[in-house]
XYZ file of C-alpha atoms in Angstrom:
82
model
C 3.105 -24.951 6.594
C 0.093 -23.424 5.052
C -3.589 -23.309 5.554
C -6.393 -22.431 3.201
C -8.673 -19.578 3.932
C -12.113 -18.975 2.745
C -14.175 -15.480 2.424
C -16.883 -14.110 0.604
C -16.549 -11.232 -1.618
C -18.801 -9.096 -3.304
C -18.644 -6.754 -6.381
C -16.847 -3.634 -5.875
C -14.474 -5.171 -3.163
C -10.794 -4.506 -3.399
C -7.758 -6.618 -2.773
C -4.240 -4.945 -2.293
C -1.311 -7.401 -2.368
C 2.283 -6.208 -1.717
C 5.681 -6.955 -1.025
C 7.273 -6.029 2.429
C 9.420 -3.446 0.240
C 6.651 -0.707 0.752
C 6.314 -1.396 4.258
C 10.151 -1.602 4.912
C 10.637 1.684 2.972
C 12.681 4.289 5.511
C 12.855 7.858 5.525
C 15.782 9.939 6.041
C 15.791 8.965 9.875
C 15.756 5.415 8.759
C 12.383 4.610 9.993
C 10.511 2.358 8.323
C 6.841 3.424 6.634
C 5.316 0.356 8.495
C 1.941 -1.273 8.450
C 0.117 1.368 10.189
C 1.196 4.095 8.036
C 0.520 2.261 4.797
C -3.181 1.225 6.334
C -3.727 4.723 7.246
C -2.711 5.966 3.494
C -5.248 3.377 1.944
C -8.230 4.326 4.356
C -7.410 8.041 3.462
C -8.003 7.317 -0.376
C -10.333 4.414 -0.523
C -13.113 6.532 -1.780
C -10.852 7.091 -5.103
C -10.917 4.985 -8.069
C -7.778 2.828 -8.118
C -5.673 4.739 -10.689
C -5.851 7.884 -8.410
C -5.215 5.597 -5.298
C -1.976 4.625 -7.062
C -0.888 8.326 -7.724
C -1.519 9.138 -4.135
C 0.524 6.165 -2.628
C 3.501 6.819 -5.058
C 3.113 10.435 -3.948
C 2.824 9.792 -0.090
C 5.661 7.423 -0.317
C 8.036 9.912 -2.281
C 7.178 12.299 0.350
C 7.902 9.797 3.271
C 11.012 8.681 1.717
C 12.038 12.470 1.036
C 15.112 11.569 -0.964
C 16.345 8.695 0.990
C 17.660 5.619 -0.870
C 15.214 2.776 -1.719
C 16.982 -0.287 -0.297
C 14.346 -3.070 -1.593
C 11.968 -3.637 -4.307
C 8.396 -2.291 -4.021
C 5.486 -4.050 -5.499
C 1.977 -3.218 -4.573
C -1.019 -4.271 -6.488
C -4.696 -3.493 -6.031
C -7.529 -4.599 -8.165
C -11.270 -4.349 -7.542
C -13.707 -7.187 -8.154
C -16.266 -6.581 -11.174
C-alpha cells in the first residue's frame, strides 16, 4: 500500500536517494555500514558542494569496506534544488 506525502522545499535544499546497497555494504568483519553511519557521513560533509560530497562518500565507503567484496549494487544520488 502506498501513501502520498507532501512537503515544502526551498532553493538550496538537497535530496538524497539510494538503494539499500550502501547501507548494507559490509566491512571485513561483515558488519553493515548502516543508516546511522551513512547519516553521520552526510552530516559531516553537508557544508561541501555535492561533487565533493560524492568524493568523500566514496572515500569513506572504500575505507569502511577496506578491501572486502561488494555484495550488492550501490546507487546513491544527490541533487540540490536551484
